Tab-separated table of C-alpha atoms and ligand atoms in Angstrom:
chain	number	residue	atom	x	y	z
A	221	MET	CA	-25.967	19.193	19.922
A	222	LEU	CA	-29.533	18.317	18.859
A	223	SER	CA	-32.165	20.384	20.774
A	224	ALA	CA	-34.505	18.600	23.089
A	225	ALA	CA	-37.577	19.617	20.999
A	226	SER	CA	-36.249	18.004	17.921
A	227	ARG	CA	-34.666	14.783	19.964
A	228	PRO	CA	-37.941	12.757	20.114
A	229	TYR	CA	-38.815	13.315	16.503
A	230	ILE	CA	-35.425	11.819	15.312
A	231	ASP	CA	-35.483	8.865	17.645
A	232	ALA	CA	-38.976	8.173	16.190
A	233	SER	CA	-37.759	8.100	12.777
A	234	VAL	CA	-35.358	5.267	13.236
A	235	PRO	CA	-37.829	2.657	12.276
A	236	VAL	CA	-39.348	4.756	9.519
A	237	LEU	CA	-36.010	5.284	7.662
A	238	ARG	CA	-35.384	1.616	8.205
A	239	GLU	CA	-38.513	1.127	6.009
A	240	HIS	CA	-38.491	3.959	3.759
A	241	GLY	CA	-34.735	5.266	3.905
A	242	LEU	CA	-34.075	3.809	0.315
A	243	ALA	CA	-37.190	5.296	-1.419
A	244	ILE	CA	-36.378	8.599	-0.066
A	245	THR	CA	-32.800	8.774	-1.213
A	246	ARG	CA	-33.958	7.529	-4.527
A	247	HIS	CA	-36.380	10.254	-4.714
A	248	PHE	CA	-33.839	12.817	-3.370
A	249	TYR	CA	-31.441	12.116	-5.868
A	250	ALA	CA	-34.131	12.134	-8.843
A	251	SER	CA	-35.383	15.460	-7.711
A	252	MET	CA	-31.832	16.986	-7.414
A	253	PHE	CA	-30.507	15.871	-10.912
A	254	GLU	CA	-33.613	17.146	-12.133
A	255	ALA	CA	-33.123	20.890	-10.796
A	256	HIS	CA	-29.360	20.427	-11.065
A	257	PRO	CA	-28.131	18.475	-13.889
A	258	GLU	CA	-24.630	19.997	-13.697
A	259	LEU	CA	-24.350	17.821	-10.594
A	260	ARG	CA	-24.218	14.572	-12.596
A	261	ASN	CA	-20.573	15.470	-13.517
A	262	LEU	CA	-19.951	15.232	-9.870
A	263	PHE	CA	-21.419	12.104	-8.929
A	264	ASN	CA	-20.648	8.652	-10.033
A	265	MET	CA	-23.489	7.804	-12.441
A	266	GLY	CA	-22.621	4.149	-12.493
A	267	ASN	CA	-23.260	3.913	-8.526
A	268	GLN	CA	-26.346	5.839	-9.036
A	269	ALA	CA	-27.474	3.257	-11.831
A	270	SER	CA	-26.759	0.235	-9.848
A	271	GLY	CA	-28.549	2.054	-6.877
A	272	ALA	CA	-25.330	1.594	-4.705
A	273	GLN	CA	-25.007	5.308	-3.623
A	274	GLN	CA	-28.678	5.769	-2.849
A	275	GLN	CA	-27.986	2.854	-0.484
A	276	SER	CA	-25.077	4.251	1.051
A	277	LEU	CA	-26.591	7.588	1.706
A	278	ALA	CA	-29.601	5.940	3.190
A	279	SER	CA	-27.521	3.995	5.519
A	280	ALA	CA	-25.565	6.954	6.602
A	281	VAL	CA	-28.685	8.952	7.472
A	282	PHE	CA	-29.949	5.883	9.317
A	283	ALA	CA	-26.850	5.344	11.076
A	284	TYR	CA	-26.668	8.809	11.963
A	285	ALA	CA	-30.380	8.872	13.428
A	286	ALA	CA	-29.702	5.626	15.233
A	287	ASN	CA	-26.448	6.748	16.937
A	288	ILE	CA	-27.272	10.274	17.779
A	289	ASP	CA	-26.140	9.919	21.246
A	290	ASN	CA	-23.019	7.748	20.250
A	291	ALA	CA	-20.579	10.028	18.107
A	292	ALA	CA	-17.712	7.648	18.446
A	293	ALA	CA	-19.798	4.685	16.483
A	294	LEU	CA	-20.084	7.295	13.608
A	295	THR	CA	-16.564	8.758	13.506
A	296	PRO	CA	-15.220	6.115	11.004
A	297	VAL	CA	-18.131	6.579	8.794
A	298	LEU	CA	-17.743	10.403	8.662
A	299	GLU	CA	-14.134	10.234	8.013
A	300	ARG	CA	-14.737	8.122	5.071
A	301	ILE	CA	-17.300	10.483	3.704
A	302	VAL	CA	-15.245	13.420	4.239
A	303	HIS	CA	-12.176	11.888	2.684
A	304	LYS	CA	-14.560	10.942	-0.298
A	305	HIS	CA	-16.372	14.694	-0.619
A	306	VAL	CA	-12.833	16.215	-0.754
A	307	SER	CA	-11.514	14.018	-3.121
A	308	VAL	CA	-14.485	14.565	-5.509
A	309	GLY	CA	-14.554	18.366	-4.656
A	310	ILE	CA	-17.575	18.804	-2.607
A	311	THR	CA	-17.806	22.805	-1.165
A	312	PRO	CA	-19.979	24.133	1.121
A	313	ALA	CA	-22.354	25.628	-1.397
A	314	HIS	CA	-23.574	22.430	-2.447
A	315	TYR	CA	-25.203	21.664	1.247
A	316	PRO	CA	-27.854	23.821	1.107
A	317	ILE	CA	-28.805	22.068	-2.719
A	318	VAL	CA	-28.732	18.654	-0.846
A	319	GLY	CA	-30.341	19.702	2.135
A	320	ARG	CA	-33.282	21.260	0.233
A	321	HIS	CA	-33.973	18.093	-2.036
A	322	LEU	CA	-33.351	15.530	0.666
A	323	LEU	CA	-35.919	17.297	3.005
A	324	GLY	CA	-38.206	17.536	-0.114
A	325	ALA	CA	-37.884	13.708	-0.521
A	326	ILE	CA	-38.597	13.181	3.085
A	327	LYS	CA	-41.793	15.177	3.054
A	328	ASP	CA	-43.222	13.544	-0.495
A	329	VAL	CA	-42.312	9.934	0.530
A	330	LEU	CA	-43.716	10.097	4.023
A	331	GLY	CA	-46.695	12.077	3.041
A	332	ASP	CA	-49.007	13.076	6.076
A	333	ALA	CA	-46.677	11.366	8.470
A	334	ALA	CA	-44.197	14.219	7.710
A	335	THR	CA	-45.571	16.963	10.094
A	336	PRO	CA	-43.941	20.115	10.211
A	337	GLU	CA	-42.439	19.177	13.667
A	338	LEU	CA	-40.758	16.078	12.112
A	339	ILE	CA	-39.472	18.283	8.976
A	340	ALA	CA	-38.114	21.040	11.436
A	341	ALA	CA	-36.217	18.322	13.200
A	342	TRP	CA	-34.689	16.987	10.190
A	343	ASP	CA	-33.588	20.211	9.095
A	344	GLU	CA	-31.981	20.747	12.364
A	345	ALA	CA	-30.372	17.315	12.193
A	346	TYR	CA	-29.132	17.789	8.798
A	347	TRP	CA	-27.509	20.985	9.198
A	348	LEU	CA	-25.692	19.566	12.556
A	349	LEU	CA	-24.292	16.780	10.289
A	350	ALA	CA	-23.603	19.134	7.472
A	351	GLY	CA	-21.683	21.605	9.733
A	352	GLU	CA	-19.797	18.699	11.138
A	353	LEU	CA	-18.775	17.534	7.455
A	354	ILE	CA	-18.165	21.088	6.092
A	355	ALA	CA	-15.782	21.760	9.035
A	356	ALA	CA	-13.678	18.465	8.626
A	357	GLU	CA	-13.733	18.730	4.907
A	358	ALA	CA	-12.274	22.403	5.238
A	359	ARG	CA	-9.736	20.977	7.690
A	360	LEU	CA	-8.744	18.189	5.601
A	361	SER	CA	-8.219	20.190	2.308
A	362	GLU	CA	-6.327	22.920	4.019
A	363	LYS	CA	-3.811	20.139	5.455
A	364	SER	CA	-3.382	18.955	1.924
A	365	ARG	CA	-2.754	22.278	0.730
A	366	ALA	CA	-5.099	21.746	-2.240
A	367	PRO	CA	-8.071	23.835	-2.830
A	368	LEU	CA	-11.249	21.715	-2.785
A	369	GLY	CA	-11.852	19.868	-6.262
A	370	THR	CA	-8.654	20.650	-7.658
A	371	LEU	CA	-7.383	18.282	-10.529
A	372	ARG	CA	-3.898	18.324	-12.140
A	373	GLU	CA	-2.863	17.342	-15.352
A	374	LEU	CA	-0.604	14.251	-15.013
A	375	ILE	CA	1.715	12.475	-17.817
A	376	VAL	CA	0.974	8.874	-18.394
A	377	THR	CA	4.605	7.727	-18.584
A	378	ASP	CA	4.066	3.855	-19.011
A	379	VAL	CA	1.133	1.554	-19.494
A	380	ASP	CA	1.626	-1.926	-17.939
A	381	ARG	CA	-0.792	-4.913	-18.648
A	382	GLU	CA	-0.922	-6.825	-15.511
A	383	THR	CA	-3.561	-9.417	-16.445
A	384	GLU	CA	-6.299	-9.762	-19.201
A	385	HIS	CA	-8.601	-7.523	-17.209
A	386	VAL	CA	-6.027	-5.269	-15.453
A	387	VAL	CA	-3.778	-2.339	-16.509
A	388	SER	CA	-1.343	-0.464	-14.316
A	389	TYR	CA	-0.708	3.518	-15.474
A	390	TYR	CA	2.425	5.172	-14.307
A	391	LEU	CA	1.802	8.855	-13.605
A	392	ARG	CA	4.370	11.605	-13.260
A	393	THR	CA	4.327	15.261	-13.275
A	394	PRO	CA	4.892	17.322	-16.639
A	395	GLU	CA	8.422	18.211	-15.169
A	396	GLY	CA	8.992	14.309	-14.742
A	397	GLY	CA	8.817	14.219	-10.968
A	398	SER	CA	6.280	12.137	-8.659
A	399	PRO	CA	3.158	13.851	-8.263
A	400	GLY	CA	3.773	14.180	-4.498
A	401	GLU	CA	3.534	12.518	-1.220
A	402	PHE	CA	0.571	9.922	-0.043
A	403	LEU	CA	0.171	7.265	2.586
A	404	PRO	CA	-0.067	3.935	1.588
A	405	GLY	CA	-3.411	2.755	1.076
A	406	GLN	CA	-4.831	6.337	-0.215
A	407	TYR	CA	-6.575	6.787	-3.504
A	408	VAL	CA	-6.987	9.380	-6.144
A	409	SER	CA	-9.775	10.613	-7.994
A	410	VAL	CA	-9.469	10.462	-11.810
A	411	CYS	CA	-11.670	12.781	-13.922
A	412	VAL	CA	-12.483	11.839	-17.866
A	413	THR	CA	-14.724	13.133	-20.332
A	414	LEU	CA	-17.022	10.302	-21.738
A	415	PRO	CA	-17.977	10.504	-25.168
A	416	ASP	CA	-21.451	11.847	-24.462
A	417	GLY	CA	-19.746	14.755	-23.017
A	418	LEU	CA	-20.332	13.902	-19.286
A	419	GLN	CA	-17.680	14.079	-17.003
A	420	GLN	CA	-16.995	11.350	-14.635
A	421	ARG	CA	-14.523	11.027	-11.780
A	422	ARG	CA	-13.598	7.535	-10.205
A	423	GLN	CA	-11.264	6.720	-7.295
A	424	TYR	CA	-8.330	4.429	-7.564
A	425	SER	CA	-5.744	3.527	-4.902
A	426	LEU	CA	-2.395	4.341	-5.504
A	427	SER	CA	-0.624	0.976	-5.881
A	428	ASP	CA	3.004	1.616	-5.797
A	429	ALA	CA	5.210	2.779	-2.524
A	430	PRO	CA	5.136	6.704	-1.879
A	431	GLU	CA	9.136	6.372	-2.098
A	432	ALA	CA	8.783	5.732	-5.707
A	433	PRO	CA	9.456	8.432	-8.355
A	434	HIS	CA	5.744	8.010	-9.874
A	435	TRP	CA	2.212	7.498	-8.861
A	436	ARG	CA	0.585	4.238	-10.249
A	437	ILE	CA	-2.852	3.302	-10.492
A	438	THR	CA	-4.159	-0.413	-11.261
A	439	VAL	CA	-7.367	-0.289	-13.005
A	440	LYS	CA	-9.436	-3.457	-13.477
A	441	ARG	CA	-11.913	-3.204	-16.602
A	442	GLU	CA	-15.365	-3.873	-15.647
A	443	ASP	CA	-16.991	-5.962	-18.237
A	444	ALA	CA	-20.643	-6.156	-18.919
A	445	GLY	CA	-22.523	-9.121	-17.191
A	446	ASP	CA	-25.923	-10.574	-17.314
A	447	ALA	CA	-28.111	-7.478	-16.303
A	448	LYS	CA	-25.451	-4.845	-15.993
A	449	PRO	CA	-23.556	-2.735	-18.477
A	450	ALA	CA	-19.696	-2.284	-19.045
A	451	GLY	CA	-18.168	0.194	-16.584
A	452	GLN	CA	-17.802	3.406	-18.016
A	453	VAL	CA	-14.622	4.888	-16.872
A	454	SER	CA	-12.640	1.736	-16.675
A	455	ASN	CA	-13.371	0.440	-20.142
A	456	TRP	CA	-12.619	4.367	-21.280
A	457	LEU	CA	-9.217	4.048	-19.854
A	458	HIS	CA	-8.398	0.828	-21.042
A	459	ALA	CA	-9.549	1.715	-24.534
A	460	ASN	CA	-7.973	5.283	-24.591
A	461	VAL	CA	-5.321	5.684	-22.474
A	462	LYS	CA	-1.694	5.073	-23.874
A	463	ALA	CA	1.835	6.251	-22.752
A	464	GLY	CA	2.434	10.038	-23.383
A	465	ASP	CA	-1.195	10.971	-22.750
A	466	ARG	CA	-2.631	13.264	-20.201
A	467	LEU	CA	-4.842	12.297	-17.184
A	468	ARG	CA	-6.812	14.734	-14.763
A	469	VAL	CA	-5.825	13.710	-11.451
A	470	GLY	CA	-6.846	14.921	-8.049
A	471	PRO	CA	-4.767	14.881	-4.612
A	472	ALA	CA	-4.307	11.574	-2.542
A	473	TYR	CA	-7.230	11.214	0.007
A	474	GLY	CA	-8.534	8.203	2.028
A	475	GLU	CA	-8.298	7.250	5.687
A	476	PHE	CA	-7.513	3.500	4.943
A	477	THR	CA	-3.802	3.540	5.578
A	478	LEU	CA	-0.953	1.673	7.318
A	479	PRO	CA	-1.849	1.873	11.127
A	480	GLN	CA	0.733	4.032	12.466
A	481	HIS	CA	1.880	1.358	15.212
A	482	ASP	CA	5.226	0.334	13.820
A	483	THR	CA	5.727	-3.130	15.790
A	484	ARG	CA	2.278	-4.472	15.787
A	485	ALA	CA	1.833	-7.400	13.267
A	486	LEU	CA	-0.234	-6.881	10.139
A	487	VAL	CA	-2.774	-8.937	8.540
A	488	LEU	CA	-3.579	-7.722	4.736
A	489	LEU	CA	-6.548	-9.426	3.320
A	490	SER	CA	-7.324	-8.841	-0.330
A	491	ALA	CA	-9.525	-10.202	-3.061
A	492	GLY	CA	-9.300	-9.417	-6.778
A	493	VAL	CA	-8.335	-5.863	-7.723
A	494	GLY	CA	-8.595	-5.267	-3.959
A	495	ILE	CA	-4.876	-6.187	-3.915
A	496	THR	CA	-3.754	-2.553	-5.003
A	497	PRO	CA	-3.582	-0.676	-1.762
A	498	MET	CA	-2.231	-3.733	0.000
A	499	VAL	CA	0.950	-3.869	-2.703
A	500	SER	CA	1.188	-0.171	-1.984
A	501	MET	CA	1.501	-0.952	1.843
A	502	VAL	CA	3.998	-3.883	1.506
A	503	ALA	CA	6.239	-2.052	-1.255
A	504	ALA	CA	6.265	1.029	1.253
A	505	LEU	CA	7.289	-1.313	4.270
A	506	ALA	CA	9.859	-2.867	1.847
A	507	ALA	CA	11.224	0.352	1.088
A	508	GLN	CA	11.380	1.163	4.794
A	509	GLY	CA	13.177	-2.013	5.542
A	510	SER	CA	10.374	-2.876	8.028
A	511	ARG	CA	11.026	-5.866	10.336
A	512	ARG	CA	7.257	-6.100	11.183
A	513	GLU	CA	5.402	-9.451	11.057
A	514	ILE	CA	3.219	-9.378	7.945
A	515	LEU	CA	0.518	-11.956	6.730
A	516	PHE	CA	-0.383	-10.952	3.119
A	517	ALA	CA	-3.508	-13.200	2.042
A	518	HIS	CA	-4.973	-12.882	-1.415
A	519	ALA	CA	-7.950	-14.411	-2.769
A	520	GLY	CA	-8.206	-14.578	-6.736
A	521	ARG	CA	-9.667	-16.847	-9.313
A	522	ASN	CA	-6.237	-18.212	-10.219
A	523	GLY	CA	-2.433	-17.127	-11.084
A	524	SER	CA	-3.559	-15.400	-14.361
A	525	HIS	CA	-5.950	-12.889	-12.437
A	526	VAL	CA	-3.462	-11.706	-9.941
A	527	ALA	CA	-2.329	-8.301	-10.636
A	528	LEU	CA	0.836	-6.859	-9.454
A	529	ARG	CA	2.549	-10.072	-8.736
A	530	ARG	CA	6.093	-9.299	-9.729
A	531	GLN	CA	5.915	-6.090	-7.174
A	532	LEU	CA	4.639	-8.488	-4.279
A	533	ALA	CA	7.297	-11.073	-5.073
A	534	PHE	CA	10.177	-8.345	-4.896
A	535	ALA	CA	8.653	-6.831	-1.727
A	536	LYS	CA	8.933	-10.628	-0.267
A	537	THR	CA	12.933	-10.534	-0.901
A	538	GLN	CA	13.089	-7.371	0.942
A	539	LEU	CA	10.769	-8.244	4.068
A	540	PRO	CA	12.194	-11.115	6.146
A	541	HIS	CA	8.917	-11.522	7.997
A	542	LEU	CA	6.168	-11.294	5.132
A	543	ARG	CA	4.339	-14.547	4.620
A	544	VAL	CA	2.286	-14.633	1.300
A	545	ALA	CA	-1.031	-17.130	1.145
A	546	THR	CA	-2.986	-17.245	-1.945
A	547	PHE	CA	-6.419	-18.719	-2.345
A	548	PHE	CA	-7.240	-19.775	-5.996
A	549	GLU	CA	-10.878	-20.554	-6.560
A	550	THR	CA	-10.461	-22.176	-10.008
A	551	PRO	CA	-6.644	-22.911	-10.328
A	552	LEU	CA	-5.588	-23.431	-13.831
A	553	PRO	CA	-4.499	-27.092	-14.650
A	554	ILE	CA	-0.991	-26.421	-14.623
A	555	GLU	CA	-1.127	-24.563	-10.986
A	556	ARG	CA	-0.040	-26.956	-8.188
A	557	GLU	CA	-1.546	-26.446	-4.675
A	558	GLY	CA	1.489	-25.518	-2.098
A	559	VAL	CA	3.657	-24.555	-5.142
A	560	ASP	CA	2.012	-21.963	-7.398
A	561	TYR	CA	-0.649	-21.108	-4.901
A	562	THR	CA	-1.484	-22.015	-1.069
A	563	PHE	CA	-5.038	-23.258	-0.904
A	564	ALA	CA	-7.678	-24.132	-3.427
A	565	GLY	CA	-11.104	-22.484	-2.786
A	566	ARG	CA	-12.400	-19.050	-1.030
A	567	MET	CA	-10.310	-17.515	1.383
A	568	ASP	CA	-10.856	-19.232	4.759
A	569	LEU	CA	-9.056	-17.588	7.761
A	570	SER	CA	-9.219	-20.774	9.625
A	571	ARG	CA	-6.535	-22.472	7.276
A	572	LEU	CA	-4.144	-19.647	8.205
A	573	THR	CA	-2.113	-18.958	11.312
A	574	LEU	CA	-3.064	-15.417	12.478
A	575	PRO	CA	-0.621	-13.608	14.526
A	576	ALA	CA	-1.794	-13.229	18.150
A	577	ASP	CA	-2.236	-9.373	18.005
A	578	ALA	CA	-2.462	-7.781	14.779
A	579	ASP	CA	-3.906	-5.140	12.688
A	580	TYR	CA	-6.431	-6.214	10.048
A	581	LEU	CA	-6.825	-4.574	6.779
A	582	MET	CA	-9.123	-5.700	4.190
A	583	CYS	CA	-10.071	-4.664	0.631
A	584	GLY	CA	-12.212	-6.457	-1.967
A	585	PRO	CA	-15.917	-7.188	-3.033
A	586	SER	CA	-18.578	-6.716	-0.269
A	587	PRO	CA	-19.410	-10.428	0.280
A	588	PHE	CA	-15.622	-11.098	0.639
A	589	MET	CA	-15.367	-8.319	3.465
A	590	GLN	CA	-18.493	-9.327	5.121
A	591	THR	CA	-17.260	-12.891	5.419
A	592	GLN	CA	-13.713	-11.961	6.598
A	593	TRP	CA	-15.204	-9.304	8.849
A	594	ARG	CA	-17.519	-11.748	10.881
A	595	ALA	CA	-14.881	-14.594	10.975
A	596	LEU	CA	-12.467	-11.976	12.626
A	597	ARG	CA	-15.350	-10.756	15.101
A	598	ASP	CA	-16.230	-14.130	15.885
A	599	ALA	CA	-12.637	-14.922	16.770
A	600	GLY	CA	-12.407	-12.258	19.058
A	601	VAL	CA	-10.601	-9.539	17.183
A	602	PRO	CA	-11.773	-6.041	18.565
A	603	ALA	CA	-13.411	-3.988	15.979
A	604	GLU	CA	-10.777	-1.118	16.237
A	605	ARG	CA	-8.112	-3.575	14.779
A	606	MET	CA	-10.282	-4.056	11.617
A	607	HIS	CA	-10.013	-1.619	8.942
A	608	ARG	CA	-11.724	-1.885	5.422
A	609	GLU	CA	-11.624	-0.193	2.188
A	610	VAL	CA	-14.679	-0.594	-0.130
A	611	PHE	CA	-14.133	0.032	-3.888
A	612	GLY	CA	-17.728	1.713	-4.321
A	613	PRO	CA	-20.125	3.603	-2.040
A	614	ASP	CA	-20.101	1.852	1.301
A	615	ALA	CA	-23.317	0.132	2.041
A	616	LEU	CA	-22.147	0.258	6.079
A	617	ASP	CA	-23.734	-3.421	6.314
A	618	HIS	CA	-21.265	-3.985	8.982
A	619	LEU	CA	-22.777	-1.307	11.009
A	620	LEU	CA	-26.250	-1.970	10.622
B	936	LIG	C1	-11.529	4.345	-2.523
B	936	LIG	C2	-11.767	3.425	-3.731
B	936	LIG	C3	-10.574	2.991	-4.351
B	936	LIG	C4	-10.491	2.197	-5.606
B	936	LIG	N1	-9.462	1.717	-6.148
B	936	LIG	C5	-9.530	0.902	-7.207
B	936	LIG	C6	-8.641	0.160	-7.961
B	936	LIG	O1	-7.438	0.414	-7.348
B	936	LIG	N2	-8.596	-0.202	-9.140
B	936	LIG	C7	-9.548	-0.533	-9.752
B	936	LIG	O2	-9.766	-1.007	-10.519
B	936	LIG	N3	-10.768	0.057	-9.188
B	936	LIG	C8	-10.774	0.677	-7.958
B	936	LIG	N4	-11.992	1.560	-7.440
B	936	LIG	C9	-13.243	1.433	-8.164
B	936	LIG	C10	-13.378	2.436	-9.088
B	936	LIG	O3	-13.431	3.635	-8.589
B	936	LIG	C11	-14.586	2.325	-10.074
B	936	LIG	O4	-15.546	2.050	-9.388
B	936	LIG	C12	-14.609	1.015	-11.223
B	936	LIG	O5	-13.321	1.316	-11.825
B	936	LIG	C13	-15.709	0.978	-12.097
B	936	LIG	O6	-15.891	2.152	-12.763
B	936	LIG	P1	-16.541	2.191	-14.141
B	936	LIG	O7	-17.026	3.633	-14.332
B	936	LIG	O8	-15.802	1.203	-15.099
B	936	LIG	O9	-17.781	1.449	-14.027
B	936	LIG	P2	-19.297	2.284	-13.663
B	936	LIG	O10	-19.793	2.642	-14.850
B	936	LIG	O11	-19.444	3.049	-12.459
B	936	LIG	O12	-20.278	0.915	-13.236
B	936	LIG	C14	-19.859	0.335	-11.967
B	936	LIG	C15	-20.651	-0.950	-11.708
B	936	LIG	O13	-22.085	-0.576	-11.798
B	936	LIG	C16	-22.521	-1.424	-12.688
B	936	LIG	N5	-23.820	-0.734	-13.311
B	936	LIG	C17	-23.702	0.501	-13.987
B	936	LIG	N6	-25.222	0.741	-14.581
B	936	LIG	C18	-25.753	-0.190	-14.106
B	936	LIG	C19	-27.357	-0.592	-14.138
B	936	LIG	N7	-27.935	0.249	-14.788
B	936	LIG	N8	-27.897	-1.750	-13.435
B	936	LIG	C20	-26.935	-2.429	-12.820
B	936	LIG	N9	-25.553	-2.323	-12.572
B	936	LIG	C21	-25.148	-1.143	-13.251
B	936	LIG	C22	-21.593	-1.716	-13.632
B	936	LIG	O14	-21.878	-2.771	-14.459
B	936	LIG	C23	-20.451	-1.823	-12.764
B	936	LIG	O15	-20.332	-3.135	-12.544
B	936	LIG	C24	-11.800	2.020	-6.269
B	936	LIG	C25	-13.194	2.588	-5.611
B	936	LIG	C26	-12.976	3.464	-4.450
B	936	LIG	C27	-14.121	4.235	-3.996
B	937	LIG	C1	-25.193	15.803	5.619
B	937	LIG	C2	-24.862	15.756	4.273
B	937	LIG	C3	-24.266	14.547	3.531
B	937	LIG	C4	-24.240	13.241	3.779
B	937	LIG	C5	-24.846	12.609	5.200
B	937	LIG	C6	-23.508	12.484	2.795
B	937	LIG	C7	-23.158	11.097	2.593
B	937	LIG	C8	-22.390	10.680	1.657
B	937	LIG	C9	-22.154	9.203	1.702
B	937	LIG	C10	-22.460	8.054	2.805
B	937	LIG	C11	-21.265	9.075	0.800
B	937	LIG	C12	-20.662	7.595	0.264
B	937	LIG	C13	-19.131	7.466	1.069
B	937	LIG	C14	-18.611	6.304	0.488
B	937	LIG	O1	-17.941	6.273	-0.603
B	937	LIG	O2	-18.704	5.234	1.220
B	937	LIG	C15	-21.250	10.332	-0.033
B	937	LIG	C16	-20.459	10.315	-1.343
B	937	LIG	C17	-20.657	11.371	-1.905
B	937	LIG	N1	-21.179	12.535	-1.696
B	937	LIG	FE1	-22.254	13.084	0.116
B	937	LIG	N2	-23.061	13.346	1.746
B	937	LIG	C18	-23.870	14.714	1.952
B	937	LIG	C19	-23.546	15.879	1.509
B	937	LIG	C20	-23.245	16.046	0.097
B	937	LIG	C21	-23.191	17.050	-0.738
B	937	LIG	C22	-23.753	18.407	-0.133
B	937	LIG	C23	-22.733	16.743	-1.849
B	937	LIG	C24	-22.728	17.750	-2.935
B	937	LIG	C25	-23.520	17.772	-4.289
B	937	LIG	C26	-22.423	15.354	-1.807
B	937	LIG	C27	-22.009	14.544	-2.835
B	937	LIG	C28	-21.234	13.389	-2.608
B	937	LIG	C29	-20.574	12.887	-3.868
B	937	LIG	C30	-20.363	13.358	-5.375
B	937	LIG	C31	-20.205	11.629	-3.385
B	937	LIG	C32	-19.346	10.680	-4.246
B	937	LIG	C33	-20.358	9.372	-4.406
B	937	LIG	C34	-20.182	8.865	-5.955
B	937	LIG	O3	-19.374	8.088	-5.683
B	937	LIG	O4	-21.176	9.067	-6.617
B	937	LIG	N3	-22.751	14.903	-0.719
B	937	LIG	N4	-21.764	11.196	0.601
């Protein structure tokens, strides 16, 4: 528990962090990478360049300060960080480095306002939070029986083009078996060495059922856009990986999994490549012969952009209570509403009949998730029934 002496300084920091949080985390990463260039291999440098990781860390620190007495509000945030940290291989030895540079950045950005008392309070708060994370990360990696940061070489047994932008890779152990158990919705870290020698890890959701004899990841190639360069790892994978190659892959982690309640209805909402964990979930439910009521709603540009369609169609033949609804923003001229897709336009939950009592799982770009989250909240769905996966650092905008 935070000491009584530190408490007023942390409380008083909330508005300061709201104003300067991003400047502090930007400064923090710059000074840490200068002192420890080797850490660039551990961090996602695409998220650094786009600013997404700085935003995520700033939001986490702010959410921590704002909720110091309300541990329950932080539990899902911490759980996500813990899974991410274990997946990328963060160890206790990393924490003093981050602590030193984070406190240094608070001092530098706040200048005279960073009194010795304020810095001492944040030192205490940082180590309280770090202690919680270190303990939870140790428990999680022990549970998965894999030492922190372990990567295995898996064989790519098949490469399957799903759409113009999306490719599935099938992975097995060198002995030919499945790489192991996982919960539908979980992801793995894939580590590649880029042409400039930088190692980079990215997370990919496992897109097939745990019952399958392989793991499958389904990767969208991130093309260059107006002010943004092409995605490094997705383009590298698309350009280089073929059947027979090896990939370095970590164990499965992630807290975005099927709720254990085995009778309550499920509503799976996805957009774009956010379909990957959802297909794993319906494939698993199909393999288990589930009789649960499931609504699978997906938003995409049109049919030519929907990955994993065959598997979804197969799951539909196995699951008597699965309803599928598709929203196409720019349907192809040959696609007919009501036949090839359900509705034209963006996903609009008011056009669907939602089950009376359901768990809602959503995955897609941030604006998509914000829209669905707010629509469900306004429709009275309690927050504990809503679960989300973000394919990047979580900006935590639903909490702030
Ligand atoms: C839990 C989880 C599960 C995921 N599952 C999947 C999945 O199943 N399938 C899938 O395809 N992806 C998935 N992802 C996303 C995946 O991990 C990668 O983020 C994605 O493949 C892009 O990586 P990249 O290296 O190609 O792009 P990066 O090089 O990391 O770039 C990412 C984005 O940042 C932009 N960017 C880079 N530099 C700048 C700059 N200087 N200025 C502005 N913008 C910039 C890029 O244009 C790009 O849009 C998942 C992510 C998470 C966290
Ligand atoms: C109290 C301390 C820490 C906090 C509050 C924290 C917070 C976070 C947050 C919010 C994320 C983003 C999670 C998401 O994907 O939504 C994250 C990811 C990450 N953290 Fe930490 N972290 C801490 C300590 C550390 C340490 C000690 C390291 C090691 C150097 C580290 C390395 C990473 C890495 C590599 C990622 C993945 C980011 C990426 O994709 O680039 N963190 N952390």
